[in-house]
Amino acid sequence: MSATALIRSAPQVAPQRHLLSAEAWAALPAALIDDPEMAFLGLWAGLGCVHAAFLHPEDGVPLIASCLGDSYASLALARPGAGLMERAARDLWGVDAVDAADRRPWLDHGRWPTTTPLAARPPPREGSAPQQMFRPVEGEGIHIIPVGPIHAGIIEPGHFRFHVQGEVVVRLEVRLGYVHKGTLGLMLGKSPRAAVPFAARVSGDTTVAHAIAFCRAAEAATETPPPPRAIVLRAVMAELERLANHLGDWGAICNDAAFAWPLARAGLLRERVLRACEAVFGHRLMMDRVLPGGVALDITAEGAATLRAMLAEISAEWPGLQRVYESHASLQDRVVGTGIIAANLAARFGAGGVVGRASGRGFDARRMPGYAPYDAVDFNVPVLPGGDVDARVRVRVAEVDAAIGLIHRLLDTLPAGPIYTPLPIRAGEGLAMVEGFRGDVLHWLRLDDGGLIEACYIRDPSWFHWPLLEAAIEGNIVADFPIINKSVNASYSGVDL
Amino acid sequence: MLWPRLARSLLSRPIAESVAPPPDGTVAALVARLEAAAGTRLGRSLSIRHVDAGSCNGCELEVHATSNLLHDLERFGLRFVASPRHADVLLVTGPTTRNMAEALAIAYAATPDPKWVVAAGDCAVDGGVFKGSPAVAGGTDAVVPVDLLIPGCPPSPMALIEGLLALLAANAPEPKKGPAGQAGGP
């Protein structure tokens, strides 16, 4: 039986969710191995249950498999991207993938007052904190370089454990969880309106995309679509966010090759975007501008003109910056062939966004599952096969061009009408995917009869990017780590939650 | 091509924008506090070590933006350094998570005296929206003593620069009236 058929044969408990028996779930790993097309979207737990979301390209819509119990069969062999999520689910809910090869703690560093904080009754912590355990590396002249959690630059905290032989990295192991803020727990028991600030602060650089995904999940749960004008305004903000971040990343990648001038120019362009956002939407990062049921504020004709003027300024300078990137051999030498993420690895991990598209995986949530208003506008989704730093740079460059075009077209077609519809207070369950600048963001939530969040999950695309960063650095020299890391640019806060 | 662009930059005026002086009240309050805390003078430049103690990374974006061409933090004698050993100021962002509390305390201990801690952003001020989470210890002051608060979610680059200039002005050998840009200028 195919994985889709296996899930669909179980009783349906929500529009996109089926409740599998333990036996049916146990058959899932083998079915997934037989069906490599079935994309894995995320795995999380609840009170005595586990959920996993998938998307089969033939279906085009996400499908959730659930199973009751405090333990379940691991999916990590069939879908390696599930590995970290299973470890996180055990730390947060105490729901355990009993047969997983890697059962080390992930988010729990032994410093919370209780263990399994999202369990029904979290037990107080007993005994000493578990020590960090890294996979051993054996060989002649192996040297360990521990880095972090506090890094040398202005960047989020995480620990990188390099095993090197000479200058060559034999293995990198990333340990995260340092910025775990208990976000999911804080959202429980709140209305979507009260919880959206947390969605907007899962990863500050993706505040718009996360907020849209959360709001669309809440709107799906209450079957209340937002007004058309709000849908287009959300997309304008999401594309501005993509534009600002890609400009910043492009400059920062060049800077990590010790070429500071592109960072200076791209930083200036990024600043122009942020100032236009502040002028038009009242906040440089457009935080808290997306609300369940619509958006917080409308734009005026002058606002649209401000955005268009800013886009024109970027369009005027951007091609010249590309010629500089193309024409400097010292820069090309650093980015071409560096930090290759093989296409089969990107596919196996289900990598989305820039990382996936630079390694031949063309997935884009705006196309599939697809959502308004992207179904009504034409836009380019660049896909390159190379998988190196250069490919990730080029995908970003093409996406900057695409975002500029999209914002112009969205402003052209901005429908008139209201920008907000209050959500009814009712029970329901919803899932939504939004293409953020890093890749597909997934939010799922269930509301109780009082319209309060009973269960929720947030999956940043970085979950699949961190393991690929570990793979990308292998065989490269230590000095190339910053540029490879920046070219992937995974979020720490996004996965630490 | 790069060279014509570089030549244009060389022949044109700097585009860095002027910054409003910090409010007198802020400076006066800081002067009193800093004089009470320590008689030591740091001079007219400050080395800043940024520590993210649990932020959503929104504050980091704006801390980065203080270094772009329009803000150009370094013209005021303020610069970011790679180690707490080189720092006068710890610029802390984010709520302090339980998983980062020890690292922050170690970074503080590794910073030589005299040192100042700036808690930047609503989360660093008091935990912000994450206040009360069992995974969060609190604001920056839950772990290390704080000398200056810069609120905002995130604080804008200008708010960050104004806050840091207030620290510089309050700590100058002879606090001057007048534009803060001159007080800290090279």
XYZ file of C-alpha atoms in Angstrom:
683
model
C 0.000 0.000 0.000
C 1.320 3.441 -0.841
C 1.977 5.834 2.030
C -0.883 8.057 0.877
C -3.291 5.127 0.753
C -2.086 3.878 4.129
C -2.822 7.261 5.742
C -6.100 7.776 3.885
C -7.349 4.291 4.869
C -7.311 5.368 8.524
C -10.313 7.239 9.976
C -10.387 10.914 9.089
C -10.493 13.121 12.199
C -9.988 16.559 10.626
C -10.105 17.944 7.075
C -6.537 16.923 6.315
C -5.787 14.541 9.175
C -6.190 10.796 9.699
C -5.805 8.839 12.937
C -3.682 5.755 12.360
C -3.561 2.723 14.618
C -0.153 1.888 16.091
C 0.106 -0.964 13.560
C -0.697 1.304 10.634
C 1.840 3.890 11.854
C 4.447 1.140 12.216
C 3.917 0.344 8.532
C 4.485 3.974 7.598
C 8.336 3.963 7.421
C 8.384 1.095 4.887
C 5.601 2.707 2.855
C 7.523 5.993 2.822
C 10.701 4.282 1.651
C 8.705 2.797 -1.238
C 7.309 6.214 -2.119
C 10.195 8.711 -2.373
C 7.906 11.281 -4.015
C 5.999 11.745 -0.770
C 7.514 14.890 0.747
C 7.894 14.985 4.516
C 6.775 18.311 5.968
C 7.171 17.924 9.708
C 6.683 15.818 12.822
C 5.390 16.962 16.168
C 3.536 15.617 19.168
C 0.673 16.513 21.451
C -0.772 15.152 24.661
C -0.194 11.411 24.160
C -0.094 11.538 20.388
C 2.236 12.125 17.473
C 1.565 13.859 14.155
C 3.472 13.849 10.880
C 2.635 15.943 7.826
C 3.311 14.959 4.214
C 2.676 16.298 0.761
C 2.422 14.063 -2.272
C 2.878 15.929 -5.559
C -0.025 14.005 -7.092
C -2.328 15.231 -4.301
C -0.940 18.725 -4.080
C -2.379 19.190 -0.585
C -0.786 18.349 2.791
C -1.897 15.223 4.617
C -1.397 14.625 8.350
C -1.000 11.195 9.949
C -1.611 10.967 13.693
C -1.207 8.146 16.170
C -2.154 7.883 19.850
C 0.284 6.752 22.515
C 3.443 7.903 24.241
C 5.689 6.097 21.796
C 5.698 5.519 18.062
C 7.813 4.036 15.299
C 10.554 6.410 14.135
C 10.300 7.869 10.639
C 13.903 9.048 10.596
C 15.231 6.172 8.501
C 12.598 6.781 5.838
C 12.759 10.584 6.095
C 16.045 11.779 7.670
C 14.540 15.245 8.167
C 12.387 13.731 10.911
C 15.408 12.932 13.094
C 15.795 16.277 14.867
C 12.024 16.673 15.139
C 11.664 13.340 16.905
C 14.317 14.387 19.396
C 12.545 17.728 19.929
C 9.166 15.978 20.344
C 10.583 13.786 23.078
C 12.086 16.805 24.861
C 8.888 18.866 24.674
C 6.053 16.349 24.980
C 7.749 13.190 26.235
C 6.425 11.298 23.211
C 9.177 8.970 22.112
C 10.317 7.452 18.830
C 11.323 4.237 20.537
C 13.314 2.659 17.733
C 15.128 5.810 16.559
C 18.858 5.460 16.020
C 19.507 8.878 17.588
C 17.632 9.471 20.850
C 19.875 12.158 22.324
C 18.170 15.238 23.783
C 17.877 18.171 21.383
C 16.128 21.224 22.856
C 16.427 20.087 26.476
C 19.852 21.099 27.787
C 18.961 20.007 31.319
C 18.275 23.583 32.406
C 14.486 23.816 32.443
C 12.725 23.526 35.819
C 10.813 20.511 34.495
C 11.324 17.958 31.796
C 8.836 17.618 28.893
C 7.263 21.086 29.467
C 4.373 20.481 27.052
C 3.274 17.189 28.637
C 0.009 17.103 30.616
C 1.883 17.162 33.938
C 5.550 18.022 33.356
C 7.633 16.194 35.957
C 10.150 18.305 37.926
C 13.712 17.716 36.824
C 15.617 15.261 38.938
C 19.341 14.737 39.005
C 22.026 16.552 37.096
C 21.844 17.991 33.621
C 22.591 15.643 30.720
C 25.947 16.353 29.174
C 26.309 17.313 25.548
C 27.211 14.245 23.594
C 28.800 14.495 20.195
C 29.380 11.694 17.783
C 32.927 10.405 18.103
C 35.393 10.815 15.254
C 38.440 8.594 15.000
C 41.520 8.984 12.850
C 45.069 10.216 12.836
C 45.545 13.887 13.667
C 41.870 14.611 14.264
C 41.452 17.928 15.997
C 38.301 19.318 17.607
C 37.274 22.965 17.223
C 34.374 23.860 19.501
C 32.616 27.114 18.543
C 29.818 28.812 20.413
C 27.120 29.097 21.628
C 28.221 32.749 21.488
C 29.828 33.372 18.112
C 32.270 36.051 17.072
C 29.806 38.037 14.982
C 26.373 39.535 15.474
C 24.487 36.307 15.101
C 22.229 33.942 16.981
C 23.748 31.435 19.413
C 24.434 27.798 18.670
C 27.289 25.374 19.180
C 29.310 24.081 16.243
C 31.591 21.135 16.901
C 34.115 20.770 14.095
C 36.279 17.711 13.749
C 39.147 18.611 11.450
C 42.068 16.839 9.913
C 44.530 19.545 9.006
C 42.346 22.279 7.537
C 39.713 19.907 6.208
C 36.466 19.458 8.111
C 35.829 15.763 8.622
C 32.573 16.304 10.470
C 30.533 19.188 11.736
C 27.901 18.602 14.355
C 25.515 21.422 15.181
C 23.924 21.663 18.596
C 21.031 24.101 18.923
C 18.269 24.782 21.422
C 20.009 27.718 23.108
C 17.294 30.196 22.170
C 14.398 27.905 23.089
C 11.785 30.263 24.520
C 8.867 27.890 25.054
C 6.967 29.557 22.216
C 4.499 26.711 21.570
C 3.599 26.512 25.260
C 2.993 30.269 25.392
C 0.537 30.051 22.483
C -1.654 27.389 24.099
C -4.904 28.589 25.635
C -4.795 31.887 23.730
C -7.038 33.116 20.950
C -5.393 33.385 17.506
C -5.476 37.165 17.914
C -3.584 36.910 21.220
C -1.157 34.288 19.912
C -0.147 35.885 16.609
C 2.642 37.990 18.223
C 4.397 34.716 19.052
C 4.098 33.500 15.469
C 5.545 36.846 14.408
C 8.524 36.250 16.703
C 9.409 32.670 15.828
C 12.131 34.033 13.553
C 12.278 37.819 13.342
C 13.612 37.864 9.786
C 10.587 35.771 8.700
C 8.045 37.616 10.811
C 5.687 38.253 7.887
C 5.728 34.719 6.451
C 5.312 33.068 9.854
C 2.466 35.422 10.756
C 0.719 34.769 7.429
C 1.054 30.992 7.848
C -0.294 31.153 11.396
C -3.195 33.384 10.394
C -4.060 31.238 7.382
C -4.091 28.154 9.647
C -6.449 29.971 12.054
C -8.596 31.128 9.134
C -8.729 27.555 7.798
C -9.718 26.288 11.250
C -12.603 28.767 11.443
C -13.393 28.573 7.698
C -13.207 32.348 7.441
C -11.216 33.611 4.477
C -9.769 37.118 4.844
C -10.878 39.897 2.455
C -9.183 39.873 -0.996
C -7.415 43.175 -0.353
C -5.833 41.753 2.817
C -4.633 38.691 0.896
C -2.817 40.846 -1.653
C -1.395 43.186 1.011
C -0.023 40.156 2.863
C 1.699 38.997 -0.313
C 3.166 42.476 -0.876
C 4.641 42.346 2.636
C 5.904 38.783 2.152
C 7.688 39.737 -1.083
C 9.173 42.851 0.562
C 10.488 40.587 3.313
C 11.986 38.236 0.712
C 13.548 41.182 -1.111
C 15.094 42.718 2.025
C 16.505 39.426 3.281
C 17.920 38.288 -0.049
C 19.641 41.649 -0.528
C 21.160 41.396 2.946
C 22.239 37.786 2.449
C 23.783 38.515 -0.940
C 25.942 41.243 0.578
C 26.827 39.168 3.622
C 27.913 36.186 1.508
C 30.253 38.419 -0.520
C 31.527 39.897 2.738
C 32.350 36.424 4.030
C 34.666 36.110 1.045
C 36.387 39.224 2.487
C 34.863 41.436 -0.233
C 33.249 44.189 1.827
C 32.086 46.536 -0.912
C 29.078 44.435 -2.024
C 27.917 44.267 1.613
C 28.072 48.043 1.854
C 26.019 48.538 -1.309
C 23.537 45.718 -0.630
C 23.201 46.892 2.980
C 22.206 50.286 1.636
C 19.602 48.745 -0.679
C 18.267 46.643 2.175
C 17.999 49.774 4.301
C 15.995 51.442 1.496
C 13.537 48.539 1.575
C 13.191 48.655 5.352
C 12.620 52.405 5.368
C 9.962 52.094 2.689
C 8.318 49.378 4.809
C 8.373 51.663 7.813
C 6.912 54.547 5.815
C 4.158 52.421 4.315
C 3.435 49.773 6.945
C 4.691 51.527 10.071
C 7.371 48.982 10.966
C 10.732 48.262 9.348
C 10.302 44.488 9.546
C 6.482 44.681 9.215
C 6.126 42.875 12.530
C 2.557 42.512 13.852
C 1.063 43.843 10.601
C -0.580 40.522 9.712
C -3.542 39.572 11.913
C -5.939 36.616 11.947
C -8.685 37.751 9.598
C -6.637 40.218 7.598
C -3.970 42.850 8.052
C -3.508 45.623 10.625
C -3.392 48.562 8.258
C -4.149 49.569 4.717
C -1.862 51.298 2.278
C -2.595 54.527 0.500
C -1.888 55.525 -3.076
C 1.140 57.442 -1.774
C 2.249 54.296 0.038
C 2.147 52.315 -3.177
C 4.104 55.084 -4.895
C 6.713 54.991 -2.121
C 7.148 51.255 -2.649
C 7.399 51.646 -6.423
C 10.007 54.389 -6.093
C 12.060 52.198 -3.770
C 11.796 49.256 -6.193
C 12.923 51.497 -9.047
C 15.974 52.542 -7.047
C 16.904 48.911 -6.402
C 16.279 47.915 -10.016
C 18.652 50.674 -11.091
C 21.578 49.510 -8.966
C 21.075 45.749 -8.687
C 22.285 44.706 -12.187
C 25.516 46.650 -11.684
C 26.161 44.794 -8.437
C 25.665 41.519 -10.289
C 28.296 42.507 -12.849
C 30.731 43.089 -9.994
C 29.911 39.660 -8.569
C 30.400 38.049 -11.987
C 33.617 39.838 -12.867
C 35.721 39.265 -9.751
C 37.733 36.092 -10.016
C 38.743 36.227 -6.362
C 35.081 36.165 -5.344
C 34.119 33.528 -7.908
C 36.957 31.355 -6.668
C 35.476 31.376 -3.175
C 31.864 30.616 -4.113
C 32.029 28.231 -7.068
C 32.294 24.592 -6.014
C 32.214 25.495 -2.321
C 29.865 23.831 0.153
C 28.057 21.561 -2.250
C 24.713 20.140 -1.105
C 24.066 17.159 -3.372
C 20.692 17.079 -5.130
C 19.814 13.663 -3.703
C 20.475 14.875 -0.150
C 18.361 17.992 -0.638
C 15.581 15.767 -1.966
C 15.855 13.237 0.847
C 15.659 15.974 3.485
C 12.897 17.757 1.609
C 14.854 21.005 1.685
C 12.766 23.964 0.660
C 13.522 27.499 -0.354
C 16.836 28.740 -1.650
C 18.716 25.695 -0.342
C 16.415 23.229 -2.087
C 16.101 25.216 -5.314
C 19.882 25.621 -5.590
C 20.177 21.831 -5.373
C 17.609 20.995 -8.012
C 14.523 20.669 -5.801
C 12.034 23.123 -7.233
C 9.526 23.001 -4.397
C 7.849 26.338 -3.684
C 4.803 26.549 -1.407
C 3.459 29.411 -3.532
C 3.064 26.903 -6.386
C 2.243 23.788 -4.343
C 0.088 23.531 -2.288
C -0.326 27.067 -3.647
C -2.362 29.840 -2.089
C -3.907 33.170 -2.956
C -2.918 35.540 -4.442
C -0.065 33.598 -6.082
C -2.513 31.455 -8.041
C -3.497 34.592 -9.965
C -0.090 36.119 -10.716
C 2.746 34.913 -12.851
C 6.192 34.631 -11.254
C 9.477 32.892 -11.843
C 10.760 30.157 -9.492
C 14.457 29.743 -10.281
C 15.929 26.255 -9.902
C 19.630 25.457 -10.341
C 21.400 22.104 -10.141
C 24.813 23.097 -8.734
C 24.185 22.995 -4.984
C 27.219 25.158 -4.181
C 27.448 28.597 -2.588
C 27.337 30.172 -6.050
C 24.074 28.386 -6.902
C 22.489 29.607 -3.682
C 23.665 33.141 -4.487
C 22.213 32.934 -7.996
C 18.869 31.614 -6.804
C 18.668 34.582 -4.425
C 19.582 36.988 -7.224
C 16.842 35.589 -9.457
C 14.376 35.736 -6.567
C 15.196 39.399 -5.953
C 14.266 40.117 -9.560
C 11.134 37.976 -9.238
C 10.088 39.695 -5.993
C 10.464 43.168 -7.540
C 8.274 42.128 -10.460
C 5.746 40.484 -8.137
C 5.381 43.525 -5.887
C 4.744 45.750 -8.930
C 2.100 43.334 -10.238
C 0.452 42.865 -6.839
C 0.200 46.637 -6.422
C -1.283 46.871 -9.943
C -4.008 44.396 -9.049
C -4.697 45.487 -5.459
C -8.452 44.936 -5.018
C -10.570 47.516 -3.225
C -12.504 46.687 -0.090
C -12.014 45.936 3.593
C -8.758 44.623 5.052
C -10.089 42.700 8.015
C -12.803 40.170 8.912
C -13.052 39.094 12.549
C -12.764 35.341 13.079
C -15.774 33.624 14.674
C -15.245 31.939 18.026
C -15.496 28.259 17.237
C -13.635 24.975 17.214
C -11.639 23.805 14.230
C -8.322 22.668 12.912
C -6.186 24.182 10.198
C -2.836 23.866 8.475
C -1.154 26.367 6.201
C 2.090 26.645 4.277
C 3.653 29.915 3.199
C 6.805 30.453 1.178
C 9.081 32.614 3.309
C 12.445 33.903 2.125
C 14.169 30.766 3.473
C 11.570 28.340 2.219
C 8.233 26.848 3.166
C 6.909 27.747 6.602
C 4.260 25.433 8.052
C 1.787 26.232 10.825
C -0.832 23.896 12.247
C -3.280 24.566 15.038
C -6.438 23.229 16.637
C -8.977 25.504 18.316
C -11.352 24.397 21.090
C -15.042 25.333 21.335
C -14.083 28.650 22.913
C -11.853 29.487 19.941
C -8.674 29.088 21.999
C -5.584 27.247 20.806
C -5.665 23.692 22.105
C -2.651 22.434 20.161
C -0.260 24.011 17.693
C 2.919 23.463 15.751
C 5.325 25.693 13.864
C 7.864 24.377 11.385
C 10.475 26.743 10.040
C 12.261 25.604 6.855
C 15.554 25.648 8.785
C 14.763 22.254 10.337
C 15.832 20.662 7.058
C 18.644 23.126 6.359
C 20.718 22.568 9.483
C 21.471 18.879 8.755
C 22.315 19.846 5.163
C 24.765 22.482 6.414
C 26.530 19.707 8.311
C 26.763 17.789 5.043
C 27.773 20.817 2.979
C 30.880 21.612 5.014
C 32.284 18.075 4.865
C 35.533 18.022 2.918
C 35.714 21.832 2.805
C 38.254 23.801 4.811
C 37.401 25.507 8.093
C 37.965 28.943 6.573
C 35.096 28.343 4.149
C 32.597 27.594 6.907
C 31.365 31.191 7.356
C 30.579 31.622 3.666
C 28.880 28.214 3.451
C 26.923 28.906 6.627
C 25.827 32.290 5.340
C 24.812 30.836 1.974
C 22.474 28.452 3.806
C 21.470 31.036 6.442
C 19.357 28.769 8.611
C 17.413 30.292 11.500
C 18.330 29.357 15.062
C 15.287 30.824 16.755
C 13.056 29.322 14.065
C 13.943 25.780 15.085
C 14.603 26.354 18.792
C 11.068 27.673 19.239
C 32.427 47.361 -13.069
C 33.722 48.046 -9.613
C 36.351 50.707 -10.348
C 34.092 53.465 -11.686
C 31.811 52.933 -8.717
C 34.688 53.148 -6.278
C 35.879 56.307 -7.988
C 32.406 57.821 -7.662
C 32.361 56.968 -3.971
C 35.740 58.598 -3.486
C 34.593 61.815 -5.141
C 31.176 62.022 -3.488
C 30.203 63.134 -0.019
C 29.541 60.569 2.695
C 25.904 59.544 2.863
C 25.848 58.761 6.560
C 23.017 60.602 8.231
C 23.231 62.883 11.243
C 21.852 61.601 14.496
C 19.751 63.571 16.943
C 21.442 64.161 20.303
C 20.154 61.921 23.079
C 17.500 63.556 25.263
C 19.028 65.592 28.114
C 16.997 63.646 30.632
C 18.437 60.331 29.473
C 21.978 61.670 29.624
C 21.484 63.263 33.051
C 20.030 60.075 34.500
C 22.889 58.058 33.093
C 25.514 60.512 34.300
C 24.222 60.231 37.830
C 24.035 56.480 37.620
C 27.417 55.934 36.053
C 29.168 58.314 38.433
C 27.589 56.520 41.352
C 28.590 53.169 39.914
C 32.182 53.851 38.981
C 34.613 56.715 38.735
C 36.465 54.985 35.959
C 36.586 56.649 32.567
C 36.432 54.633 29.399
C 37.418 57.447 27.094
C 35.606 58.309 23.940
C 35.323 54.976 22.287
C 33.533 51.850 23.255
C 34.077 48.317 22.065
C 30.845 46.366 21.966
C 30.394 42.627 22.203
C 26.929 41.533 21.121
C 25.340 38.588 22.921
C 22.071 37.097 21.720
C 20.622 35.563 24.879
C 17.531 34.181 23.174
C 16.202 36.682 20.645
C 13.995 35.946 17.651
C 16.809 37.473 15.504
C 14.817 40.639 14.795
C 17.131 42.638 17.069
C 20.197 41.185 15.324
C 18.939 42.528 11.991
C 18.741 46.023 13.438
C 22.061 45.744 15.295
C 23.597 44.813 11.929
C 21.886 47.796 10.347
C 23.704 50.178 12.725
C 26.825 49.401 10.674
C 25.348 50.118 7.242
C 26.319 53.167 5.188
C 23.480 55.338 6.437
C 24.110 54.699 10.122
C 27.852 54.047 10.197
C 28.195 53.341 13.901
C 31.988 53.406 13.837
C 32.137 57.151 13.103
C 31.099 57.655 16.741
C 33.906 55.544 18.131
C 31.598 52.615 18.671
C 32.663 49.300 17.214
C 31.745 45.669 17.487
C 34.432 43.265 18.643
C 34.634 39.497 18.383
C 35.394 38.655 21.996
C 34.125 39.762 25.401
C 37.814 40.059 26.333
C 38.057 43.046 23.976
C 34.799 44.633 25.050
C 33.736 47.561 27.223
C 30.062 46.950 26.577
C 27.957 43.815 26.355
C 24.994 44.525 24.088
C 22.468 41.866 25.016
C 19.396 41.065 22.911
C 16.507 38.686 23.488
C 14.930 37.327 26.607
C 17.552 35.404 28.564
C 16.607 31.783 28.018
C 17.493 29.188 30.596
C 19.618 27.509 27.938
C 21.658 30.715 27.412
C 21.867 31.975 31.003
C 25.188 30.321 31.773
C 26.760 31.431 28.487
C 25.710 35.033 29.174
C 27.104 34.870 32.706
C 30.400 33.496 31.355
C 30.582 36.239 28.711
C 29.981 38.848 31.423
C 32.674 37.347 33.623
C 35.052 37.289 30.642
C 34.583 41.017 30.010
C 37.233 43.101 31.773
C 36.200 45.898 34.155
C 35.086 48.583 33.744
C 32.208 47.210 31.731
C 28.644 48.140 30.954
C 25.679 46.029 29.982
C 23.113 47.357 27.539
C 19.854 45.422 27.303
C 18.509 46.124 23.808
C 14.957 45.314 22.788
C 11.764 44.706 24.738
C 12.698 41.073 25.419
C 16.058 42.033 26.947
C 14.329 44.728 29.026
C 12.003 42.356 30.849
C 11.456 39.197 28.813
C 8.996 40.936 26.479
C 6.279 38.700 25.085
C 8.202 35.677 26.388
C 7.950 36.839 30.005
C 6.703 34.022 32.213
C 7.728 31.163 29.969
C 9.283 28.341 31.989
C 12.072 28.234 29.381
C 12.967 31.894 29.960
C 14.884 33.239 32.958
C 13.661 36.798 32.325
C 15.206 39.949 30.925
C 18.954 40.470 30.799
C 18.966 41.609 34.441
C 17.875 38.140 35.514
C 21.484 37.084 34.969
C 23.777 40.130 34.780
C 23.477 43.724 36.092
C 22.135 46.079 33.427
C 23.248 49.721 32.975
C 21.110 50.857 30.071
C 17.798 49.768 28.565
C 16.950 50.393 24.915
C 13.328 49.371 24.356
C 11.745 48.534 21.008
C 10.620 45.447 19.169
C 13.094 45.561 17.663
C 14.732 48.889 18.527
C 15.473 50.782 15.316
C 19.118 51.292 14.364
C 18.728 54.967 15.309
C 17.340 54.026 18.724
C 20.306 51.700 19.253
C 22.799 54.361 18.206
C 21.144 57.034 20.347
C 21.230 54.720 23.350
C 24.886 53.885 22.849
C 25.746 57.559 22.294
C 23.986 58.394 25.549
C 26.257 55.903 27.242
C 29.267 57.485 25.565
C 28.169 61.049 26.414
C 27.341 60.184 29.986
C 30.718 58.624 30.362
C 32.830 61.294 28.660
C 35.450 62.999 30.895
C 33.638 66.317 30.627
C 30.080 65.795 29.515
C 29.369 68.387 26.845
C 26.168 69.932 25.672
C 25.620 69.944 21.959
C 25.255 67.433 19.204
C 26.167 63.951 20.306
C 27.723 63.346 16.905
C 30.507 65.755 17.893
C 30.935 64.319 21.356
C 31.810 60.941 19.972
C 33.225 61.946 16.606
C 36.690 60.998 15.506
